[in-house]
XYZ file of C-alpha atoms in Angstrom:
742
model
C 0.000 0.000 0.000
C 2.650 2.520 -1.164
C 2.478 6.276 -1.216
C 4.249 7.732 -4.277
C 5.105 11.319 -5.230
C 7.050 12.370 -8.349
C 7.871 15.558 -10.226
C 9.695 16.034 -13.552
C 10.852 19.425 -14.955
C 12.560 19.938 -18.328
C 13.811 23.309 -19.570
C 14.746 24.349 -23.108
C 13.683 21.010 -24.542
C 13.948 20.255 -28.291
C 13.876 17.319 -30.659
C 11.267 14.874 -31.931
C 9.665 17.643 -34.047
C 8.994 19.653 -30.877
C 10.652 22.488 -29.017
C 9.543 24.041 -25.714
C 10.875 26.237 -22.950
C 9.364 24.376 -19.938
C 7.725 21.007 -19.260
C 6.494 20.208 -15.727
C 4.716 16.993 -14.727
C 3.681 15.478 -11.351
C 2.274 12.043 -10.508
C 1.028 11.130 -6.977
C -0.495 7.927 -5.617
C -2.019 7.407 -2.194
C -4.971 5.489 -0.782
C -6.127 3.939 -4.122
C -6.136 7.304 -5.822
C -3.744 8.395 -8.586
C -3.417 12.047 -9.538
C -1.572 13.503 -12.539
C -0.855 17.039 -13.760
C 1.336 18.384 -16.589
C 2.044 21.734 -18.236
C 3.962 22.623 -21.410
C 5.213 26.123 -22.243
C 6.732 27.617 -25.388
C 8.571 30.906 -25.070
C 7.368 31.102 -21.460
C 3.734 30.854 -22.525
C 1.599 27.920 -21.405
C 0.271 26.076 -24.454
C -0.883 22.786 -22.865
C -1.991 21.618 -19.420
C -3.366 18.290 -18.191
C -5.037 17.445 -14.859
C -6.895 14.362 -13.676
C -7.362 11.599 -11.099
C -8.000 7.867 -11.375
C -9.099 5.202 -8.925
C -6.553 2.367 -8.845
C -5.092 -0.433 -6.674
C -1.274 -0.603 -6.649
C 1.038 -3.130 -4.940
C 4.765 -3.158 -5.465
C 5.389 -6.568 -3.846
C 3.880 -8.629 -5.131
C 3.405 -6.439 -8.240
C -0.244 -5.721 -9.032
C -2.093 -2.853 -10.678
C -5.780 -2.513 -11.473
C -8.167 0.330 -12.197
C -11.102 0.658 -9.876
C -14.539 1.114 -11.384
C -15.161 4.418 -9.678
C -15.519 7.919 -11.064
C -12.477 9.535 -12.541
C -11.770 12.843 -14.254
C -9.268 14.142 -16.789
C -9.006 17.548 -18.447
C -6.715 18.502 -21.322
C -6.435 22.123 -22.476
C -4.655 23.715 -25.447
C -3.980 27.455 -25.415
C -3.369 29.148 -28.817
C -0.881 26.581 -30.110
C 0.914 27.930 -33.208
C 0.640 25.252 -35.945
C 3.601 26.800 -37.775
C 5.855 25.791 -34.843
C 4.639 22.177 -35.054
C 5.420 21.712 -38.759
C 7.418 18.576 -38.008
C 4.192 16.698 -37.326
C 2.870 17.430 -40.853
C 4.027 16.224 -44.300
C 7.270 17.789 -45.460
C 5.717 20.085 -48.087
C 2.591 20.995 -46.122
C 1.946 24.688 -45.523
C -0.229 25.095 -42.417
C -0.529 28.072 -40.106
C -3.004 29.033 -37.394
C -3.683 29.087 -33.638
C -5.273 25.979 -32.095
C -7.174 25.933 -28.798
C -9.135 23.103 -27.287
C -10.541 21.357 -24.241
C -11.100 17.649 -23.735
C -12.713 16.324 -20.532
C -13.249 12.788 -19.327
C -15.429 11.656 -16.407
C -17.536 8.705 -15.356
C -16.008 5.227 -15.205
C -13.709 3.461 -17.666
C -16.546 1.129 -18.639
C -19.096 3.930 -18.974
C -17.173 7.128 -19.745
C -18.509 10.597 -20.378
C -16.472 12.524 -22.974
C -16.615 16.113 -24.094
C -14.292 17.881 -26.491
C -13.944 21.169 -28.352
C -11.236 22.257 -30.797
C -10.945 25.634 -32.529
C -8.556 26.971 -35.157
C -8.242 30.704 -35.681
C -6.421 32.703 -38.337
C -5.806 29.558 -40.360
C -3.898 29.839 -43.640
C -1.795 27.809 -46.055
C -2.435 25.733 -49.190
C -3.233 22.651 -47.075
C -5.576 24.511 -44.703
C -7.930 26.635 -46.861
C -9.919 27.905 -43.838
C -9.495 30.844 -41.486
C -11.652 29.521 -38.591
C -12.681 26.009 -37.587
C -14.663 24.726 -34.594
C -15.356 21.048 -33.801
C -17.394 19.759 -30.849
C -17.679 16.094 -29.833
C -19.539 14.510 -26.884
C -20.393 11.019 -25.693
C -22.683 10.037 -22.818
C -25.324 7.384 -22.237
C -24.525 5.428 -25.446
C -25.071 8.503 -27.589
C -22.374 10.335 -29.574
C -22.877 13.833 -30.936
C -20.650 15.853 -33.256
C -20.807 19.346 -34.751
C -18.382 21.276 -36.941
C -18.274 24.737 -38.479
C -15.788 25.935 -41.100
C -15.416 29.651 -41.811
C -13.356 31.378 -44.489
C -12.728 35.105 -44.101
C -15.754 35.546 -41.873
C -18.144 33.557 -44.104
C -19.450 30.149 -43.066
C -18.448 27.545 -45.665
C -19.450 24.256 -44.029
C -21.770 23.246 -41.227
C -22.046 19.682 -39.883
C -24.194 18.238 -37.107
C -24.829 14.611 -36.243
C -25.951 12.140 -33.615
C -25.638 8.355 -33.466
C -25.980 5.512 -30.965
C -22.696 3.819 -30.031
C -21.328 1.767 -27.133
C -17.905 2.803 -25.766
C -15.716 1.248 -23.041
C -12.191 2.447 -22.311
C -11.106 -0.419 -20.048
C -11.252 -2.856 -21.655
C -11.425 -0.849 -24.866
C -14.506 -1.645 -26.875
C -16.402 0.361 -29.494
C -19.571 -0.899 -31.174
C -22.455 0.735 -32.916
C -25.579 0.633 -30.883
C -27.838 -0.218 -33.823
C -30.159 2.697 -33.148
C -31.094 5.600 -35.363
C -28.787 8.438 -36.242
C -28.960 11.795 -37.982
C -26.214 13.621 -39.855
C -26.613 16.958 -41.636
C -23.931 18.528 -43.814
C -24.333 21.923 -45.471
C -21.872 23.644 -47.855
C -22.595 27.266 -48.652
C -21.142 28.907 -51.805
C -17.635 27.415 -51.567
C -14.974 28.512 -54.070
C -13.561 25.293 -55.587
C -10.178 26.915 -56.239
C -9.559 26.895 -52.478
C -9.949 23.106 -52.469
C -7.940 22.356 -55.644
C -5.837 19.761 -53.784
C -8.904 17.494 -53.715
C -8.841 17.103 -57.534
C -6.350 14.906 -59.439
C -6.106 17.325 -62.364
C -3.186 19.764 -62.364
C -5.412 22.316 -64.093
C -6.845 24.864 -61.621
C -10.522 24.183 -61.002
C -12.906 27.107 -60.744
C -16.538 27.259 -59.640
C -18.766 27.697 -56.609
C -20.537 24.844 -54.786
C -23.634 24.840 -52.580
C -24.748 21.473 -51.184
C -26.792 19.816 -48.439
C -26.719 16.151 -47.339
C -28.843 14.360 -44.733
C -28.206 10.864 -43.370
C -30.843 9.232 -41.169
C -32.189 5.783 -40.345
C -29.708 3.260 -39.001
C -26.185 2.466 -40.150
C -27.357 -0.955 -41.360
C -30.363 0.543 -43.152
C -29.539 4.194 -43.864
C -31.726 6.826 -45.503
C -29.777 9.326 -47.628
C -30.951 12.501 -49.326
C -28.967 15.365 -50.736
C -28.777 18.215 -53.225
C -25.851 19.963 -54.878
C -25.579 23.012 -57.132
C -22.367 24.044 -58.897
C -22.042 27.320 -60.771
C -19.509 28.496 -63.366
C -17.203 25.470 -63.388
C -14.039 25.805 -65.480
C -10.824 23.878 -65.958
C -11.930 20.303 -65.293
C -13.158 18.102 -68.181
C -16.107 20.401 -68.992
C -16.800 24.091 -68.675
C -20.418 24.897 -67.852
C -22.463 27.547 -66.117
C -24.490 25.334 -63.801
C -24.909 21.787 -62.480
C -27.809 20.693 -60.300
C -27.866 17.214 -58.811
C -30.003 15.401 -56.234
C -29.561 11.967 -54.686
C -31.779 9.881 -52.452
C -31.642 6.363 -51.059
C -34.279 4.601 -49.008
C -35.906 1.154 -48.879
C -33.178 -0.366 -51.052
C -33.767 2.054 -53.929
C -31.731 5.046 -55.129
C -32.743 7.910 -57.430
C -30.337 10.404 -59.018
C -31.782 13.316 -61.045
C -29.220 15.775 -62.456
C -29.117 18.684 -64.889
C -26.268 20.496 -66.651
C -26.534 24.025 -67.993
C -24.311 26.087 -70.256
C -24.909 29.813 -70.552
C -28.279 29.365 -68.841
C -29.329 26.756 -71.396
C -30.070 23.173 -70.368
C -27.693 20.838 -72.214
C -27.966 17.617 -70.207
C -30.669 15.967 -68.091
C -30.320 12.691 -66.202
C -33.087 10.846 -64.373
C -33.151 7.311 -63.098
C -33.474 4.829 -60.329
C -31.438 1.831 -59.239
C -32.059 -0.961 -56.807
C -29.272 -1.642 -54.301
C -28.591 -2.869 -50.783
C -26.467 -0.439 -48.732
C -25.082 -0.863 -45.214
C -22.608 1.514 -43.601
C -21.595 -0.658 -40.599
C -20.412 -3.122 -41.679
C -20.011 -1.565 -45.096
C -21.819 -3.535 -47.794
C -22.988 -2.597 -51.266
C -24.960 -4.942 -53.499
C -26.187 -3.485 -56.823
C -29.538 -4.393 -58.330
C -31.576 -3.438 -61.395
C -31.432 0.060 -62.845
C -33.438 2.299 -65.150
C -31.618 5.508 -66.144
C -32.429 8.056 -68.869
C -29.975 10.651 -70.150
C -30.705 13.471 -72.576
C -28.374 16.140 -73.895
C -29.343 19.108 -76.054
C -27.158 21.737 -77.644
C -23.854 20.385 -76.281
C -20.862 21.676 -78.255
C -18.088 19.285 -79.262
C -15.551 21.952 -78.294
C -16.789 21.700 -74.679
C -16.018 17.962 -74.509
C -12.600 16.624 -73.362
C -11.672 15.438 -76.871
C -7.876 15.508 -77.537
C -6.935 18.249 -79.985
C -4.384 17.645 -82.756
C -2.307 20.421 -84.358
C -3.825 21.607 -87.615
C -7.223 19.984 -86.924
C -10.223 22.107 -85.904
C -13.790 20.879 -85.428
C -17.007 21.721 -83.653
C -20.723 21.005 -83.783
C -23.901 20.799 -81.730
C -24.649 17.424 -80.152
C -28.070 16.047 -79.190
C -28.236 12.591 -77.623
C -30.537 10.239 -75.725
C -29.454 7.155 -73.802
C -31.269 4.598 -71.676
C -29.576 2.098 -69.352
C -31.564 -0.804 -67.897
C -30.875 -4.125 -66.211
C -28.054 -4.991 -63.834
C -25.959 -2.060 -62.593
C -22.732 -4.021 -63.185
C -23.683 -4.997 -66.773
C -26.336 -2.563 -68.011
C -28.197 -2.814 -71.309
C -27.816 0.375 -73.337
C -29.956 1.903 -76.060
C -30.120 5.376 -77.535
C -29.228 7.708 -80.334
C -27.020 10.660 -81.209
C -27.274 13.471 -83.731
C -24.641 16.038 -84.670
C -25.607 19.179 -86.543
C -24.135 22.538 -87.545
C -20.646 21.012 -87.457
C -17.442 21.783 -89.334
C -14.003 20.212 -89.809
C -10.839 22.069 -90.859
C -7.639 20.232 -91.846
C -5.211 23.130 -92.056
C -2.194 21.039 -93.053
C -4.082 19.841 -96.133
C -5.847 23.120 -96.883
C -9.313 21.561 -96.497
C -12.320 23.221 -94.848
C -15.498 21.155 -94.527
C -18.274 23.588 -93.635
C -20.817 20.820 -93.152
C -20.406 18.013 -90.624
C -23.438 16.059 -89.425
C -24.156 12.622 -87.980
C -27.104 10.419 -87.037
C -26.189 7.391 -84.912
C -28.068 4.777 -82.909
C -26.504 2.454 -80.378
C -27.215 -0.534 -78.187
C -25.113 -2.722 -75.895
C -23.502 -4.652 -78.755
C -23.379 -2.265 -81.718
C -23.450 1.288 -83.040
C -25.680 1.850 -86.065
C -24.397 4.597 -88.376
C -27.542 5.878 -90.038
C -25.603 8.685 -91.672
C -22.373 10.628 -91.245
C -22.063 13.430 -93.792
C -19.008 15.582 -94.551
C -19.252 18.329 -97.167
C -17.508 21.481 -98.333
C -17.785 24.001 -101.136
C -14.739 22.792 -103.048
C -14.173 19.596 -101.041
C -17.387 17.858 -102.215
C -19.419 15.424 -100.101
C -18.643 12.158 -98.347
C -21.281 9.968 -96.672
C -20.813 6.982 -94.372
C -23.474 4.427 -93.387
C -23.209 1.052 -91.659
C -22.559 -0.244 -88.179
C -19.776 -0.939 -85.695
C -19.819 -3.916 -83.344
C -19.072 -3.498 -79.642
C -17.334 -5.796 -77.208
C -18.164 -4.256 -73.875
C -17.026 -0.654 -74.207
C -14.536 -1.383 -77.012
C -15.116 -1.221 -80.766
C -14.735 -4.727 -82.183
C -15.605 -4.467 -85.871
C -16.706 -2.236 -88.758
C -19.145 -2.765 -91.626
C -19.718 0.511 -93.458
C -20.496 1.950 -96.864
C -18.661 5.055 -98.071
C -20.200 7.090 -100.894
C -19.849 10.660 -102.091
C -19.948 13.173 -104.892
C -17.026 15.210 -106.224
C -15.119 14.472 -103.021
C -11.743 16.206 -103.204
C -8.591 14.481 -101.982
C -5.106 16.091 -102.219
C -3.390 12.688 -102.326
C 0.042 14.144 -103.099
C 1.379 17.652 -103.647
C 1.438 16.806 -107.363
C -1.754 14.735 -107.528
C -5.291 15.854 -106.763
C -8.661 14.406 -107.685
C -12.408 14.733 -107.348
C -14.123 11.404 -107.088
C -17.366 9.519 -106.670
C -16.522 6.874 -104.032
C -18.376 3.572 -103.721
C -16.354 1.874 -101.011
C -16.799 -0.691 -98.258
C -15.099 -0.175 -94.895
C -14.634 -3.282 -92.734
C -12.354 -4.771 -90.078
C -11.819 -2.767 -86.888
C -10.370 0.625 -85.990
C -6.963 -0.869 -85.252
C -6.777 -2.498 -88.718
C -9.462 -1.102 -91.063
C -9.997 -2.509 -94.564
C -11.052 -0.394 -97.526
C -12.310 -1.950 -100.771
C -14.529 -1.028 -103.702
C -14.176 1.486 -106.500
C -13.556 5.166 -107.058
C -14.765 6.972 -110.137
C -12.634 10.039 -110.859
C -14.740 12.903 -112.165
C -11.806 15.313 -112.306
C -8.102 14.820 -111.701
C -4.684 16.314 -112.315
C -1.076 15.106 -112.210
C 1.335 18.067 -112.142
C 4.744 16.983 -113.429
C 6.386 20.248 -112.394
C 5.434 19.679 -108.739
C 6.272 15.991 -108.984
C 9.870 16.803 -109.919
C 10.304 19.642 -107.403
C 13.356 18.684 -105.326
C 13.205 21.373 -102.663
C 10.678 23.366 -100.699
C 9.774 26.846 -101.880
C 10.166 28.212 -98.390
C 12.315 27.283 -95.367
C 11.461 28.143 -91.801
C 14.538 29.091 -89.759
C 14.282 28.004 -86.115
C 16.527 28.356 -83.077
C 19.906 30.039 -83.567
C 20.059 31.069 -87.203
C 23.855 30.812 -87.303
C 26.369 28.757 -85.421
C 30.046 29.291 -84.771
C 31.199 28.240 -88.231
C 28.690 30.593 -89.865
C 26.455 27.924 -91.355
C 22.710 28.475 -91.585
C 20.693 25.885 -89.678
C 17.111 25.038 -90.569
C 14.414 22.499 -89.839
C 11.792 21.286 -92.274
C 8.125 21.608 -91.290
C 6.047 18.642 -90.151
C 4.722 16.316 -92.787
C 1.018 16.622 -93.573
C 0.550 12.913 -94.296
C -2.541 11.315 -92.858
C -0.863 9.171 -90.198
C -4.221 7.855 -88.984
C -4.390 5.888 -92.258
C -1.176 3.974 -91.453
C -2.861 0.753 -90.188
C -5.299 0.609 -93.123
C -5.470 -2.223 -95.665
C -6.787 -1.050 -99.038
C -7.798 -2.677 -102.309
C -9.602 -0.119 -104.458
C -10.229 0.032 -108.195
C -9.983 3.586 -109.559
C -11.994 4.296 -112.723
C -11.105 7.375 -114.772
C -13.605 7.874 -117.603
C -12.414 11.366 -118.620
C -11.297 14.824 -117.445
C -8.083 13.678 -115.795
C -4.994 15.529 -116.960
C -1.210 15.224 -116.893
C 0.288 18.724 -117.009
C 3.731 20.263 -116.812
C 7.077 20.330 -118.652
C 5.318 21.181 -121.889
C 2.838 18.306 -121.627
C -0.932 18.828 -121.394
C -2.732 15.507 -121.908
C -6.102 14.081 -120.944
C -5.983 10.483 -119.753
C -8.504 7.722 -119.054
C -8.444 4.143 -117.831
C -8.272 2.180 -114.574
C -5.723 2.028 -111.770
C -5.685 -0.299 -108.757
C -4.783 1.235 -105.368
C -3.480 -1.181 -102.737
C -2.063 -0.670 -99.273
C -0.682 -2.822 -96.464
C -0.555 -1.798 -92.780
C 2.176 0.714 -92.039
C 3.017 1.144 -95.739
C 2.121 3.794 -98.344
C -0.562 3.511 -100.986
C 0.584 1.728 -104.162
C -0.763 2.581 -107.635
C -0.775 -0.104 -110.333
C -2.348 0.217 -113.760
C -2.188 1.937 -117.143
C -3.976 5.051 -118.348
C -4.295 5.916 -122.028
C -4.105 9.390 -123.526
C -7.364 10.717 -124.904
C -6.274 14.070 -126.269
C -3.731 16.753 -125.592
C -0.631 18.503 -126.773
C 3.091 18.838 -126.175
C 5.043 22.077 -126.709
C 8.584 21.720 -128.053
C 10.763 24.359 -129.690
C 7.786 26.707 -129.703
C 5.710 24.271 -131.747
C 2.443 22.726 -130.549
C 2.512 18.960 -131.063
C -0.791 17.099 -131.082
C -0.759 13.878 -129.076
C -1.696 10.935 -131.266
C -0.992 8.013 -128.972
C 0.324 7.319 -125.517
C -0.034 5.844 -122.082
C 0.799 6.670 -118.471
C 1.656 3.528 -116.488
C 1.862 3.213 -112.681
C 4.043 0.222 -111.877
C 3.511 -0.186 -108.127
C 6.238 2.045 -106.667
C 5.876 3.713 -103.236
C 6.173 7.132 -104.917
C 3.362 7.825 -107.428
C 5.773 8.342 -110.356
C 4.384 6.861 -113.597
C 6.192 5.677 -116.707
C 5.453 7.717 -119.838
C 5.116 6.568 -123.446
C 3.604 9.390 -125.474
C 3.841 10.277 -129.150
C 2.918 13.704 -130.559
C 2.970 15.101 -134.126
C 3.122 18.558 -135.671
C 2.977 19.235 -139.424
C 5.368 21.754 -140.940
C 4.889 22.322 -144.654
C 4.697 18.806 -146.097
C 6.615 17.125 -143.259
C 5.336 15.534 -140.025
C 7.687 16.112 -137.104
C 7.211 13.413 -134.438
C 8.135 13.926 -130.752
C 8.373 10.800 -128.614
C 8.308 11.144 -124.794
C 9.448 8.174 -122.716
C 11.045 7.510 -119.346
C 9.310 8.482 -116.096
C 7.493 11.572 -114.934
C 10.617 12.688 -113.081
C 13.094 11.674 -115.829
C 11.453 12.374 -119.165
C 13.339 11.363 -122.325
C 12.675 13.106 -125.650
C 13.502 11.838 -129.125
C 12.514 13.293 -132.506
C 11.586 11.623 -135.777
C 9.936 12.678 -139.003
C 7.833 11.438 -141.873
C 9.366 11.215 -144.391
C 12.644 10.252 -142.703
C 15.214 13.058 -142.283
C 18.420 13.522 -140.355
C 18.440 15.456 -137.091
C 19.774 18.698 -138.638
C 16.903 18.841 -141.104
C 14.380 18.077 -138.336
C 15.698 20.991 -136.271
C 15.785 23.160 -139.374
C 12.115 22.477 -139.982
C 11.340 23.262 -136.326
C 13.311 26.540 -136.424
C 12.855 27.762 -140.031
C 10.189 25.566 -141.559
C 12.524 24.287 -144.305
C 15.363 21.752 -144.722
C 18.912 22.841 -143.960
C 19.961 22.533 -147.622
C 17.630 25.371 -148.622
C 18.839 27.802 -145.987
C 21.349 30.596 -146.285
C 24.755 30.132 -144.705
C 23.877 31.987 -141.498
C 20.575 30.074 -141.127
C 22.293 26.757 -141.820
C 24.911 27.564 -139.222
C 22.166 28.318 -136.695
C 20.371 25.061 -137.548
C 23.616 23.110 -137.131
C 24.151 24.835 -133.768
C 20.611 23.982 -132.629
C 21.065 20.351 -133.716
C 24.394 20.161 -131.912
C 22.857 21.729 -128.805
C 20.006 19.189 -128.868
C 22.532 16.389 -129.359
C 24.476 17.708 -126.379
C 21.372 17.754 -124.224
C 20.434 14.185 -125.185
C 24.006 13.063 -124.539
C 23.963 14.890 -121.215
C 20.889 12.905 -120.195
C 22.774 9.666 -120.800
C 25.928 10.978 -119.068
C 23.887 12.017 -116.079
C 22.617 8.445 -115.695
C 26.230 7.253 -115.647
C 27.544 9.953 -113.309
C 24.629 10.206 -110.881
C 25.521 6.947 -109.139
C 29.072 8.138 -108.440
C 28.869 11.903 -108.028
C 25.159 12.211 -107.099
C 24.665 15.234 -109.386
C 21.252 16.773 -109.970
C 21.979 18.470 -113.295
C 24.423 17.775 -116.119
C 24.426 19.749 -119.403
C 26.661 20.524 -122.386
C 26.756 23.883 -124.185
C 27.475 23.480 -127.906
C 29.614 26.633 -127.943
C 27.971 28.361 -130.887
C 28.358 25.341 -133.157
C 32.065 24.903 -132.379
C 32.229 22.160 -129.765
C 35.778 23.198 -128.824
C 34.345 26.473 -127.548
C 31.608 24.800 -125.576
C 31.446 24.000 -121.872
C 30.167 21.416 -119.453
C 28.078 22.270 -116.354
C 27.399 20.166 -113.280
C 24.844 21.236 -110.647
C 23.635 19.897 -107.312
C 21.396 20.902 -104.372
C 23.673 21.175 -101.348
C 20.638 22.120 -99.250
C 16.932 22.221 -100.081
C 17.241 25.919 -101.038
C 20.892 26.211 -102.186
C 21.874 25.076 -105.708
C 25.548 25.176 -106.822
C 26.624 24.987 -110.477
C 30.213 24.436 -111.642
C 30.969 25.288 -115.305
C 34.249 24.568 -117.167
C 35.078 25.285 -120.804
C 36.596 22.642 -123.084
C 39.635 24.787 -123.969
C 42.515 24.681 -121.488
C 42.811 28.489 -121.228
C 39.139 28.964 -120.351
C 38.512 29.809 -116.696
C 36.084 27.894 -114.550
C 33.007 29.525 -113.064
C 30.958 28.774 -109.922
C 27.321 29.876 -109.581
C 25.379 29.721 -106.299
C 21.610 30.269 -106.152
C 19.928 30.680 -102.768
C 16.102 30.705 -102.662
C 15.227 32.855 -99.656
C 11.527 32.138 -100.184
C 9.177 31.337 -103.041
C 9.451 34.894 -104.424
C 12.979 36.085 -103.590
C 16.352 34.529 -104.520
C 20.029 35.555 -104.700
C 22.441 34.400 -107.451
C 26.228 34.815 -107.266
C 28.910 34.147 -109.892
C 32.582 33.711 -109.063
C 35.170 33.516 -111.888
C 37.528 36.377 -112.714
C 36.992 40.079 -112.183
C 34.942 40.305 -115.399
C 32.584 37.445 -114.630
C 32.016 37.915 -110.908
C 28.728 39.418 -109.709
C 25.668 39.221 -107.477
C 22.025 39.362 -108.646
C 18.896 39.677 -106.504
C 15.813 38.293 -108.258
C 12.160 38.747 -107.329
C 9.245 37.028 -109.083
C 5.560 36.402 -108.534
C 3.178 34.055 -110.360
C -0.462 35.069 -110.550
C -3.666 34.161 -112.371
C -6.367 36.558 -113.486
C -9.459 36.548 -115.657
C -10.276 39.019 -118.410
C -13.128 39.337 -120.855
C -12.530 38.287 -124.450
C -14.434 41.047 -126.235
C -14.843 39.038 -129.452
C -16.212 35.874 -127.809
C -17.673 37.539 -124.664
C -16.290 34.936 -122.240
C -13.751 34.649 -119.454
C -10.193 33.868 -120.480
C -7.599 32.598 -117.985
C -4.231 34.280 -118.322
C -0.979 33.919 -116.440
């Protein structure tokens, strides 16, 4: 039956995330009564004190200790504790400030305690404590627990909570069970700024908006009754931006209802109503879903307001109306509904296409999406229509079966190839590996040989540091405008060209017709295979207009759409037919000349230049004809030499100047692109005493270029050239019609 007295005093204590100036504690035991008191000071100011007594039996020999079931008391008080000085108890990056005060009292017996507590926070601040004042009250007595809380921000109440529930609490031995009785909980949120609670949202984008809500929980924890309402105004920055959201929820008698409405600029864009059967218990927590019946309607929802990923160079929008109904089991619902899109548009800036009309009419169920109609149309782009259906496997697209039709649909397949077509195609497979088959009828098409053989861009965009230490210009080419979303496609399409498809450029202007097969494997480019015949046209050579009499353009299945050419054209001069034969490829055209009746090359050139054979010309004219024939011979020989030299020296241009008819006075020139906009030409005369000359042409942009020549002091120079191509229309007064001129 000992009597114990103890006192502990610590000054200037620190460590364990705590610092203090004084800590005093006393513990006394006498006559089955234990008493304890403690006080903690920081900077000579009391911030915590504890007092209390406990009934207990203590024996030191033999050792025994037990708590007596008599009344006991304990009181704990906090006095304006500065949270900023207790930062060690919070996460490392937490920013919390404020003054905390509180009182906790304990009385009764350990088996039937009476508890009361109150905590307040004043002048709160910091990103992790978005409140200025907080008060929490808790009490327990007679198997009933009560709680209340009030949150205030800058003098305005943000949250109010009150509740009461039946519980059973014993401290010795410790035991906590729910009493099974009824409880009530009320939570009210009044016009809260969501930006102050941004840490609750996973998105890194700041969330804006104001929330007002009320929630009531009643019944028992095993069979709760829940009802609540929430209104959100002017939400921005999270998935959707809208002006208002109103939602209500209720649960009772194993049935839940959830009506909700979404507004944008004071216009209703989404309504949701429904019910669902379920079994809900809070203690122990259990949730068993049952049948559901939910209806969703949206009106006037803009595509630009949806969280659809945006791609550079692609712009789209439209107004969406939709209905959806979900029935059956909550874990595997049966879906049915429809969707319409109107007043839409699609712009593909990289391809220069602007579709002013985009509309859709879809229906869907749990296993498929029915495409009643998807229509894409533009003024110059034509129309494209898709019908069919897509199979679903759960929430994933599993297969396609569609029909693609259109009228004068414009596709810029290549910078040198464009076409308007009437598609009649079938789309099948799935989105990961679509298949395209059928036929395309070309109503209008054009193959531009000049663009097909263009080796460099007309403009270069300089990025970053324009010069480096060695003075070189650095540049980066723009992004390719290829349709990468077509990469996984498999295609087998027959292209029919009845008329009005033209091959233009390099003196050639020919109409073609025929059929070409387009095939494609996944991850590979489109391949063209087939032969087109010439219908009509002309070829300009030496200022003469040759009429095309026969020819074909053959695509032989190369990754680049470069066809082989075999074209024959004729012009009549006096009593002689001069025949021009074009062969080779679109990028390497070969020209040969013939005549009927047969003549040598000098006479053919003489007819082209003077309209008569060389034997009938005067000396000066004959000399000029011989020079022209020699020059043509040099050019044809240069074409063959280029084929031989290109593999070794990788030259882009090789030519021979006849030297005024005297080959000894001629010269040879070799040229090559050293960069996409810099072309260098080296020219050397055939005589040993002739100096060499270097020419450099730099295309600053499509209109402006600089040419330099470096030889001797008489041949050196710099030229700045500016040019502009334009088209205009004028009235032909005689025929009273528009005439295109360049």
